[in-house]
Short mmCIF file of C-alpha atoms in Angstrom, two decimals:
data_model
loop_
_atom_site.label_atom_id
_atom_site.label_comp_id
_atom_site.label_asym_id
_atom_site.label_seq_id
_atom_site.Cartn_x
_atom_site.Cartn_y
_atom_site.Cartn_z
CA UNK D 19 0.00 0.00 0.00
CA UNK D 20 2.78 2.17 0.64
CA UNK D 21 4.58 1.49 -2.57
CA UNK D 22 1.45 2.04 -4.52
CA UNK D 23 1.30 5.77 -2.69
CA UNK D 24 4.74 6.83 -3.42
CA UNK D 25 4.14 5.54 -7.24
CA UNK D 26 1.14 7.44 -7.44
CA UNK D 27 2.99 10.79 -5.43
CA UNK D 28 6.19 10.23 -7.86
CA UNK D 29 3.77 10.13 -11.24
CA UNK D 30 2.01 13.34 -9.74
CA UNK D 31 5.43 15.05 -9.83
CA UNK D 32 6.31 14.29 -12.53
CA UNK D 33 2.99 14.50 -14.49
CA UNK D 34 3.29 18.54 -13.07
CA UNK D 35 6.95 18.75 -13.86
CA UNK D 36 5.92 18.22 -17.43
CA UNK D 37 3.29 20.47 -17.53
CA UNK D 38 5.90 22.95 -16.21
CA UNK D 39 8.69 22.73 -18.80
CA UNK D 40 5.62 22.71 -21.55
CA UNK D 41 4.79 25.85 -19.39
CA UNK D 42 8.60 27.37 -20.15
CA UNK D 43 8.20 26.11 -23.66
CA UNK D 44 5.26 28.26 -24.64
CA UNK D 45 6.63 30.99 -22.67
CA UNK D 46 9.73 31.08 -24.33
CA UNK D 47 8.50 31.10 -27.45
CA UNK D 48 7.35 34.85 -28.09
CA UNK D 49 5.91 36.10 -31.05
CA UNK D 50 5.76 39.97 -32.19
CA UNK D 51 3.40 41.59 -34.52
CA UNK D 52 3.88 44.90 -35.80
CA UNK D 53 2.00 46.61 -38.85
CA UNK D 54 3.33 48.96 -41.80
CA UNK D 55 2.64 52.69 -41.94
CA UNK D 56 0.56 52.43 -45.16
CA UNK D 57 -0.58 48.95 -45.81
CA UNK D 58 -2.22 49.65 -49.33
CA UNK D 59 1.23 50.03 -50.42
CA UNK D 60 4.61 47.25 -50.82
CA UNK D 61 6.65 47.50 -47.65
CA UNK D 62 10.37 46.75 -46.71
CA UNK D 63 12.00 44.27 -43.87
CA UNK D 64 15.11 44.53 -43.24
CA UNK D 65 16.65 41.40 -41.24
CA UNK D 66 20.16 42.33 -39.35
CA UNK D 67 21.59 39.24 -37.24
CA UNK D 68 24.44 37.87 -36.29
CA UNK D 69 24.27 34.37 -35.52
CA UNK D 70 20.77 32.51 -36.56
CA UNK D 71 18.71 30.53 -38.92
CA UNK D 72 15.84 32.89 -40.64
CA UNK D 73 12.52 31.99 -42.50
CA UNK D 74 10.22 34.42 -44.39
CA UNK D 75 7.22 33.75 -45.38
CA UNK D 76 4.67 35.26 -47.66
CA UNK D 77 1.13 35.08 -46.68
CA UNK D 78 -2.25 37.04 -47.34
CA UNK D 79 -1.74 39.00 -43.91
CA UNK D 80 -1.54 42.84 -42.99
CA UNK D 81 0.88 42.52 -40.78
CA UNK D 82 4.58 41.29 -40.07
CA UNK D 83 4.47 38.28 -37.35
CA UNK D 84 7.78 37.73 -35.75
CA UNK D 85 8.08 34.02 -33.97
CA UNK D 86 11.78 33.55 -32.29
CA UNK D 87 12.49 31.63 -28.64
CA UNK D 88 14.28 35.64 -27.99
CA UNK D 89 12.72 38.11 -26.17
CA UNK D 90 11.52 40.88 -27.39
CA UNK D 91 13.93 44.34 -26.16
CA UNK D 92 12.70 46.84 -28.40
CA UNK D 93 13.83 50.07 -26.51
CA UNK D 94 10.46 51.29 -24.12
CA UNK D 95 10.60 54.67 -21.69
CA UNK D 96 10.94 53.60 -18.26
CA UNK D 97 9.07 55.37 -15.21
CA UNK D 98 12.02 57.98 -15.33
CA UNK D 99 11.48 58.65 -18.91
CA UNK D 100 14.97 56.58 -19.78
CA UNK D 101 15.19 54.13 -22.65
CA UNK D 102 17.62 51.17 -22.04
CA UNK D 103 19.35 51.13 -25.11
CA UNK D 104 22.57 48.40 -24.78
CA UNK D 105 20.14 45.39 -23.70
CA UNK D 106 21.26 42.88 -26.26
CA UNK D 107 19.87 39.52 -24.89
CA UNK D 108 17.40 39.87 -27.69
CA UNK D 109 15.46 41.00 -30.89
CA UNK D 110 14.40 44.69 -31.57
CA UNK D 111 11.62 45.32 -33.94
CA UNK D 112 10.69 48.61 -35.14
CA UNK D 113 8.62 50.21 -38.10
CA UNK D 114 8.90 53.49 -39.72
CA UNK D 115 7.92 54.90 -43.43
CA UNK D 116 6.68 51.42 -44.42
CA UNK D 117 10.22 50.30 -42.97
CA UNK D 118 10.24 47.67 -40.86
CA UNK D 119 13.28 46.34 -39.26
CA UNK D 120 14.39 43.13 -37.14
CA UNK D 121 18.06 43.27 -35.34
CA UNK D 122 19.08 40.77 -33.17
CA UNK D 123 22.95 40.58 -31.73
CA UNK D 124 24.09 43.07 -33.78
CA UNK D 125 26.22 44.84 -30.99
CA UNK D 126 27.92 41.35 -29.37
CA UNK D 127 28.28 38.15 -29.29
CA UNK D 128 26.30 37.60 -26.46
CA UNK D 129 23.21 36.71 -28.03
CA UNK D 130 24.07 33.41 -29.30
CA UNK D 131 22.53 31.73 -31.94
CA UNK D 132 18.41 32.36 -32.38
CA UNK D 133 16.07 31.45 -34.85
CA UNK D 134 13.37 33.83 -36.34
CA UNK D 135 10.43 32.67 -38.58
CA UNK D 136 8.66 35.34 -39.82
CA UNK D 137 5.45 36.29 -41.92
CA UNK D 138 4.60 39.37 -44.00
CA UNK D 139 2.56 40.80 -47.11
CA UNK D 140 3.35 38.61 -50.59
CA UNK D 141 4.25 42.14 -51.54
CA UNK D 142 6.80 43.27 -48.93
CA UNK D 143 10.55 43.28 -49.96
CA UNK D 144 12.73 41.31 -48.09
CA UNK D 145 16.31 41.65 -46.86
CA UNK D 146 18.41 39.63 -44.85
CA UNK D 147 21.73 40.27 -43.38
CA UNK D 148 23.69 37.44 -41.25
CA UNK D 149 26.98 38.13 -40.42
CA UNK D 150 28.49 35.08 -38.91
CA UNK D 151 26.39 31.76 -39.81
CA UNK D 152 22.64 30.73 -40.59
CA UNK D 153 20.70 29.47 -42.96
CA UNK D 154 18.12 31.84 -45.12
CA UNK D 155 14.50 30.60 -46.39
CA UNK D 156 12.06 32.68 -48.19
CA UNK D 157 9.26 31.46 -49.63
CA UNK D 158 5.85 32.89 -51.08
CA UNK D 159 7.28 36.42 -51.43
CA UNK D 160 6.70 38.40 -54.67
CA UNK D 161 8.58 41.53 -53.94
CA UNK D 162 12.01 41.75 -54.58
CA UNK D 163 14.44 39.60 -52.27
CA UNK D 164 18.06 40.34 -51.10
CA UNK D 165 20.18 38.04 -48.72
CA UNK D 166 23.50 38.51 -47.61
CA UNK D 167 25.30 35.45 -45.19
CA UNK D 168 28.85 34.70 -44.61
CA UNK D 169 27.84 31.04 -44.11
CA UNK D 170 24.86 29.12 -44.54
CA UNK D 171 22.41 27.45 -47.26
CA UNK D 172 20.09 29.73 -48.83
CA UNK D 173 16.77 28.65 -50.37
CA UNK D 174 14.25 30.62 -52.42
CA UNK D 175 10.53 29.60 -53.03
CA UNK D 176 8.45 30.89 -55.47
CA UNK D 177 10.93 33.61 -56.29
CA UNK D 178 8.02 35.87 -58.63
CA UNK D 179 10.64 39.07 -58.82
CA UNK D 180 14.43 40.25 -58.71
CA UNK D 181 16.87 38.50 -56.23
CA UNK D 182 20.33 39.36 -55.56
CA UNK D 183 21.96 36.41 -52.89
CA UNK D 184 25.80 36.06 -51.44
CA UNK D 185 26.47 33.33 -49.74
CA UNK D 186 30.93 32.94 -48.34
CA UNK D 187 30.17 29.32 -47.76
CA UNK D 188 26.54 27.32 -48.61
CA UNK D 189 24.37 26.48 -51.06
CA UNK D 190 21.95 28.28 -52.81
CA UNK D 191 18.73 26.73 -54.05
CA UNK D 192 15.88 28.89 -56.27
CA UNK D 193 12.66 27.81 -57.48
CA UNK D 194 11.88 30.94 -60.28
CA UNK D 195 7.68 30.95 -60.36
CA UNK D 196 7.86 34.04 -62.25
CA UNK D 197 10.53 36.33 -64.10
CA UNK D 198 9.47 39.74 -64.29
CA UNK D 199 10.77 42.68 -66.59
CA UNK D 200 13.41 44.51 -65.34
CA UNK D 201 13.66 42.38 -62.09
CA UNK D 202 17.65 40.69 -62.69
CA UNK D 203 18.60 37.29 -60.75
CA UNK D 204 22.11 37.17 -59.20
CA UNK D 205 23.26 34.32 -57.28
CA UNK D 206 27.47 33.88 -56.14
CA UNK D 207 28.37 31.44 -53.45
CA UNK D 208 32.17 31.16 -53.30
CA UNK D 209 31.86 27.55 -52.01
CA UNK D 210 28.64 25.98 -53.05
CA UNK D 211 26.45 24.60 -55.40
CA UNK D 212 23.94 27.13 -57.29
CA UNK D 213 21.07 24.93 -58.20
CA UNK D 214 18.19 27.05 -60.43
CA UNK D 215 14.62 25.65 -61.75
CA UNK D 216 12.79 28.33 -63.87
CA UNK D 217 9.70 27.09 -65.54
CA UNK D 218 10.40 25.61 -69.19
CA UNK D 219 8.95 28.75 -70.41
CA UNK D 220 10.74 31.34 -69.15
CA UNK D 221 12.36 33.75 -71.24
CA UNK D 222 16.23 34.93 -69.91
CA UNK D 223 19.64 36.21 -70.69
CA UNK D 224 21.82 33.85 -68.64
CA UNK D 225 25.49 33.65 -67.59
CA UNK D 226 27.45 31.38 -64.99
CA UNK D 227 30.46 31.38 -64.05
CA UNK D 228 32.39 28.72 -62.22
CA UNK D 229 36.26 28.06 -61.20
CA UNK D 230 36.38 24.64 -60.32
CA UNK D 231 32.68 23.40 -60.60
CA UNK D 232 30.97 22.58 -64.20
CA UNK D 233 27.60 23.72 -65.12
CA UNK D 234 24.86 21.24 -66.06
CA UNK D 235 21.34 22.21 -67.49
CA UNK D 236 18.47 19.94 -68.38
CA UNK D 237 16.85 22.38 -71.15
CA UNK D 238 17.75 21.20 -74.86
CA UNK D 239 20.04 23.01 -77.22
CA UNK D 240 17.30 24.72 -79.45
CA UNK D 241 15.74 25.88 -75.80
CA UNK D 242 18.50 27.32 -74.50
CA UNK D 243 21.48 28.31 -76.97
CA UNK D 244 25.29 29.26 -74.81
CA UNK D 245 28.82 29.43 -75.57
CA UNK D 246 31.39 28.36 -73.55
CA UNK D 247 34.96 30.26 -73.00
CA UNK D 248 37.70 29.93 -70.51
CA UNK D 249 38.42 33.79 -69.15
CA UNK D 250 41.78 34.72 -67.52
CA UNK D 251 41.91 35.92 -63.58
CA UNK D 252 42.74 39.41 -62.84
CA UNK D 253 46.06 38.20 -62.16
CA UNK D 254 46.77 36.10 -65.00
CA UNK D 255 45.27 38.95 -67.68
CA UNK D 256 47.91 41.26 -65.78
CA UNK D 257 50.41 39.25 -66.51
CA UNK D 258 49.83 39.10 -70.12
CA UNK D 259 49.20 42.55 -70.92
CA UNK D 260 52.51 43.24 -68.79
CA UNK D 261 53.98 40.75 -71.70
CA UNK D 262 52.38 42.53 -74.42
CA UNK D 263 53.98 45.39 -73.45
CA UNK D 264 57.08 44.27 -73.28
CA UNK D 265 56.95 42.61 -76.94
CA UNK D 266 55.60 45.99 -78.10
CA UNK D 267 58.48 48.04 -76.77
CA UNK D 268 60.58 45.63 -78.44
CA UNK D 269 58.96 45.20 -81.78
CA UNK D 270 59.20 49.63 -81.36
CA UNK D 271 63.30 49.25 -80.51
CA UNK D 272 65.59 50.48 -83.15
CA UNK D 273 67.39 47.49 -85.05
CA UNK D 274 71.12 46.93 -83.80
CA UNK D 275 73.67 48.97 -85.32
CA UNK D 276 76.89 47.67 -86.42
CA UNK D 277 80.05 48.06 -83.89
CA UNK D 278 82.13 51.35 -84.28
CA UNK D 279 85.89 50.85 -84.84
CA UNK D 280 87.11 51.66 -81.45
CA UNK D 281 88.84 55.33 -81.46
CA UNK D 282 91.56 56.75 -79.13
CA UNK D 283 90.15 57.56 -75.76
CA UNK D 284 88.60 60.93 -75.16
CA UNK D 285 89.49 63.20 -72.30
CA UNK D 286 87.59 62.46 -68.78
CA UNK D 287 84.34 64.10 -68.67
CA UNK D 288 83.74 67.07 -66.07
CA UNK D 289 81.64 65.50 -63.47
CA UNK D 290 78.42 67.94 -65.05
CA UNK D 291 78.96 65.88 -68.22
CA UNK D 292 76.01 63.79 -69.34
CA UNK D 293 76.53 60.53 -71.17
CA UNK D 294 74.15 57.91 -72.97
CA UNK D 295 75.20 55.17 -69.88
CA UNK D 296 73.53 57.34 -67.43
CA UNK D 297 70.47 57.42 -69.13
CA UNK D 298 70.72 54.04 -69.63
CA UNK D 299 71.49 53.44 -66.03
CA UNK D 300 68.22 56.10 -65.22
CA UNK D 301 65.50 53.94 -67.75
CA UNK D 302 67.45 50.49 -66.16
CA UNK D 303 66.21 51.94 -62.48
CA UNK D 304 63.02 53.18 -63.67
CA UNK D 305 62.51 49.37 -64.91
CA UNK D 306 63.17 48.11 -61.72
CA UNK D 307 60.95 50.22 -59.74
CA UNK D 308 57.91 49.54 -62.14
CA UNK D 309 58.24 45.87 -61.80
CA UNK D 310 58.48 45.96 -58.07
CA UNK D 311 55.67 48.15 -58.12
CA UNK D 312 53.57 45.39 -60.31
CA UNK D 313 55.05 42.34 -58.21
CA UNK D 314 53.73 44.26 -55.24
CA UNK D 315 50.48 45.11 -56.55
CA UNK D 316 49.73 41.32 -57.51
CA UNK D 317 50.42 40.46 -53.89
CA UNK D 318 48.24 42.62 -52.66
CA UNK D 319 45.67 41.34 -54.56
CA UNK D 320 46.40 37.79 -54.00
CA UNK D 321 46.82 38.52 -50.22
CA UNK D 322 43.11 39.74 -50.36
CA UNK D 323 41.99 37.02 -52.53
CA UNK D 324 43.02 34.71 -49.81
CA UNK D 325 41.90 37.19 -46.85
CA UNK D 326 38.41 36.42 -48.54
CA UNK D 327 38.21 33.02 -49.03
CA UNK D 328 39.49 31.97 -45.62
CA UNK D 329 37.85 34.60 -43.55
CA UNK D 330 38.10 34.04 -39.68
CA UNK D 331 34.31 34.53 -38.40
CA UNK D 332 35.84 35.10 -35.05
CA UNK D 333 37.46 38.45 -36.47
CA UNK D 334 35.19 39.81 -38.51
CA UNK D 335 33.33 43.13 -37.68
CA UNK D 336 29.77 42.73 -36.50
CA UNK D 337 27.90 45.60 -38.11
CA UNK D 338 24.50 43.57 -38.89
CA UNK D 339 25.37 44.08 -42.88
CA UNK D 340 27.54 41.65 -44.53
CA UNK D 341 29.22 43.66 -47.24
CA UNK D 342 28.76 42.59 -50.66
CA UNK D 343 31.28 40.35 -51.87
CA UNK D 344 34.03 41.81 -54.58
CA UNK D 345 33.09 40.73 -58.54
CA UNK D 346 34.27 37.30 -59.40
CA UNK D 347 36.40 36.95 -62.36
CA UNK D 348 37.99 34.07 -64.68
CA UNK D 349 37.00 30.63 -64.71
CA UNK D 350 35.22 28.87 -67.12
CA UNK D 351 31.79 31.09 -68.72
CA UNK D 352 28.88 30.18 -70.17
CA UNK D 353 26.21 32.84 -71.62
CA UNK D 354 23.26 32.29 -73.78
CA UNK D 355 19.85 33.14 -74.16
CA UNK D 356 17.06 30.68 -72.93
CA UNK D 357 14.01 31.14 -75.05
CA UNK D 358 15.19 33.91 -76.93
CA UNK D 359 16.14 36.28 -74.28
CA UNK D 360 14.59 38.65 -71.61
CA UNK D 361 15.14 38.75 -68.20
CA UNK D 362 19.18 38.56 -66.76
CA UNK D 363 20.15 35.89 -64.62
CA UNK D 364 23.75 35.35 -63.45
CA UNK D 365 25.40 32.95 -60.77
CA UNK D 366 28.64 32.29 -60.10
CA UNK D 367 30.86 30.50 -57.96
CA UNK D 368 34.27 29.14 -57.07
CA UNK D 369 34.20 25.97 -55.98
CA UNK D 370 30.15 24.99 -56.94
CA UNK D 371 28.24 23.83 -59.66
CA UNK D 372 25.51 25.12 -61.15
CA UNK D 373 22.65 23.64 -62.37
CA UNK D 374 20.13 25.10 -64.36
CA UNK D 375 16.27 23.44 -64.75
CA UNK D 376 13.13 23.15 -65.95
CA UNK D 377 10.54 23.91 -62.81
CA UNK D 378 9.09 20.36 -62.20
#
């Protein structure tokens, strides 16, 4: 009998103990709602975090719904009249002239890693900024979308206008419902795969760019017609107008004159003579200094080629905005036009494939 008591006390506990943490759960799980200025017209969110996955979704709503396990710390007046403004153990959301923006951990690391799913107006334009790592999802959103990540998969639903997406280190993945006029696709990941379906339709000016990836598509020749060409580096197409110079100024030399019959030797010279040796000596130091200057400036380059690619996340500035990564060059190209042409859409990466194909 006493057994069956303390069984019955022990599943009390922890019948309530579960009810509790289910309790936490729901209370840690906040959710923020905020509306824009003028809803009869497109609004903008702007997403600035620093460590965090992030999904936005479009919907037939009114208003943006924020849904994170952070609590909300959007600035408020206190009895004294203060604001508390360097709270940073969570999100701050805030709205002005159809504006709307969501920061989270943008002034330390303290913050940690939190995840935000979000929904707002089909129409709204999105933009997402991550500066260390997390992974990006939008999906249902027909204004124009913009994300930004040092690391992390992107993926982009029913992409129905203009996209711009940099990704250091991830994947990118784009299902194109729509291309509109005017309304370009760009897509770089320096180290992933760029994987594109557009419907079989779609009219575009395409070209992708790889280093060390190939680039596959599934549409037929007479569908989509490319050409393919190998394109020097910076460095490399430096190096080879540096040669072309040098085979100009020689093809411009005079020819080579015959040897003079040597002649008795002339007096000293005064030392405010001036001889051809010392302008030979002059151009021969000139020379020098112009190919140090180039063999400097390609180091610099490569230096920040490399500062790029293996960027330390620990070192990096947190600012919210990941700046936009530098212009990719060389590599292997192709460009064509799918359907006859229209809309541009470019990817390119360094290490990736890409993959272009017919929406299933």
């Amino acid at each position: 009998m006493t057994f069956m008591k303390k069984t019955i006390h022990y599943s009390l506990v922890l019948a309530a103990a579960a009810a509790l943490s289910a309790g936490r759960a729901l209370a840690d799980e906040s959710a923020s709602t905020i509306a824009f200025s003028d809803p009869s017209k497109p609004g903008v969110l702007k997403v600035h975090i620093l460590h965090g996955d992030v999904s936005v979704t479009g919907g037939d709503v009114k208003e943006i719904t924020v849904e994170t396990d952070a609590a909300n710390t959007s600035p408020t007046p206190r009895k004294d009249g203060l604001r508390v403004l360097s709270s940073n153990s969570g999100f701050q959301l805030a709205e002005k002239g159809n504006i709307a923006t969501l920061e989270y951990g943008a002034d330390s690391w303290a913050g940690g890693s939190t995840n935000f799913s979000i929904t707002v107006p089909r129409s709204t334009t999105v933009m997402v900024a991550n500066s260390s790592h997390g992974d990006v999802e939008c999906s249902g959103i027909d204004g124009d979308i913009d994300v930004r990540t040092m690391s992390g998969d992107i993926e982009l639903k029913d992409v129905a206008a203009g996209a711009v997406v940099e990704t250091m280190n991830g994947e990118i993945k784009v299902d194109v419902k729509a291309l509109r006029d005017a309304h370009p696709l760009s897509f770089t990941s320096m180290h992933g795969e760029i994987s594109l379906h557009v419907p079989e339709s779609a009219k575009a000016d395409v070209i992708f760019r790889t280093h060390r990836g190939v680039i596959l598509t599934n549409f037929d020749d007479k569908a989509l017609v490319t050409r393919t060409e190998i394109t020097p580096s910076r460095r490399t197409d430096h190096k080879q107008k540096d040669k072309d110079r040098n085979l100009s100024d020689m093809a411009a030399a005079p020819a080579p004159v015959a040897p003079v019959p040597a002649v008795a030797p002339a007096a000293p010279a005064s030392p405010s003579s001036h001889s051809d040796s010392d302008d030979d000596w002059r151009a021969d130091v000139r020379e020098s200094v112009r190919e140090a200057a180039r063999e400097a400036a390609d180091a610099s380059r490569e230096a920040a080629e490399a500062i790029r690619e293996g960027l330390d996340e620990a070192h990096m500035e947190v600012s919210g905005i990941t700046a936009p990564m530098p212009p990719m060059t060389g590599g292997k190209v192709v460009s064509g036009k799918l359907n006859g042409g229209g809309v541009q859409i470019q990817a390119a990466t360094l290490t990736g494939d890409i993959i272009l194909r017919k929406s299933e």
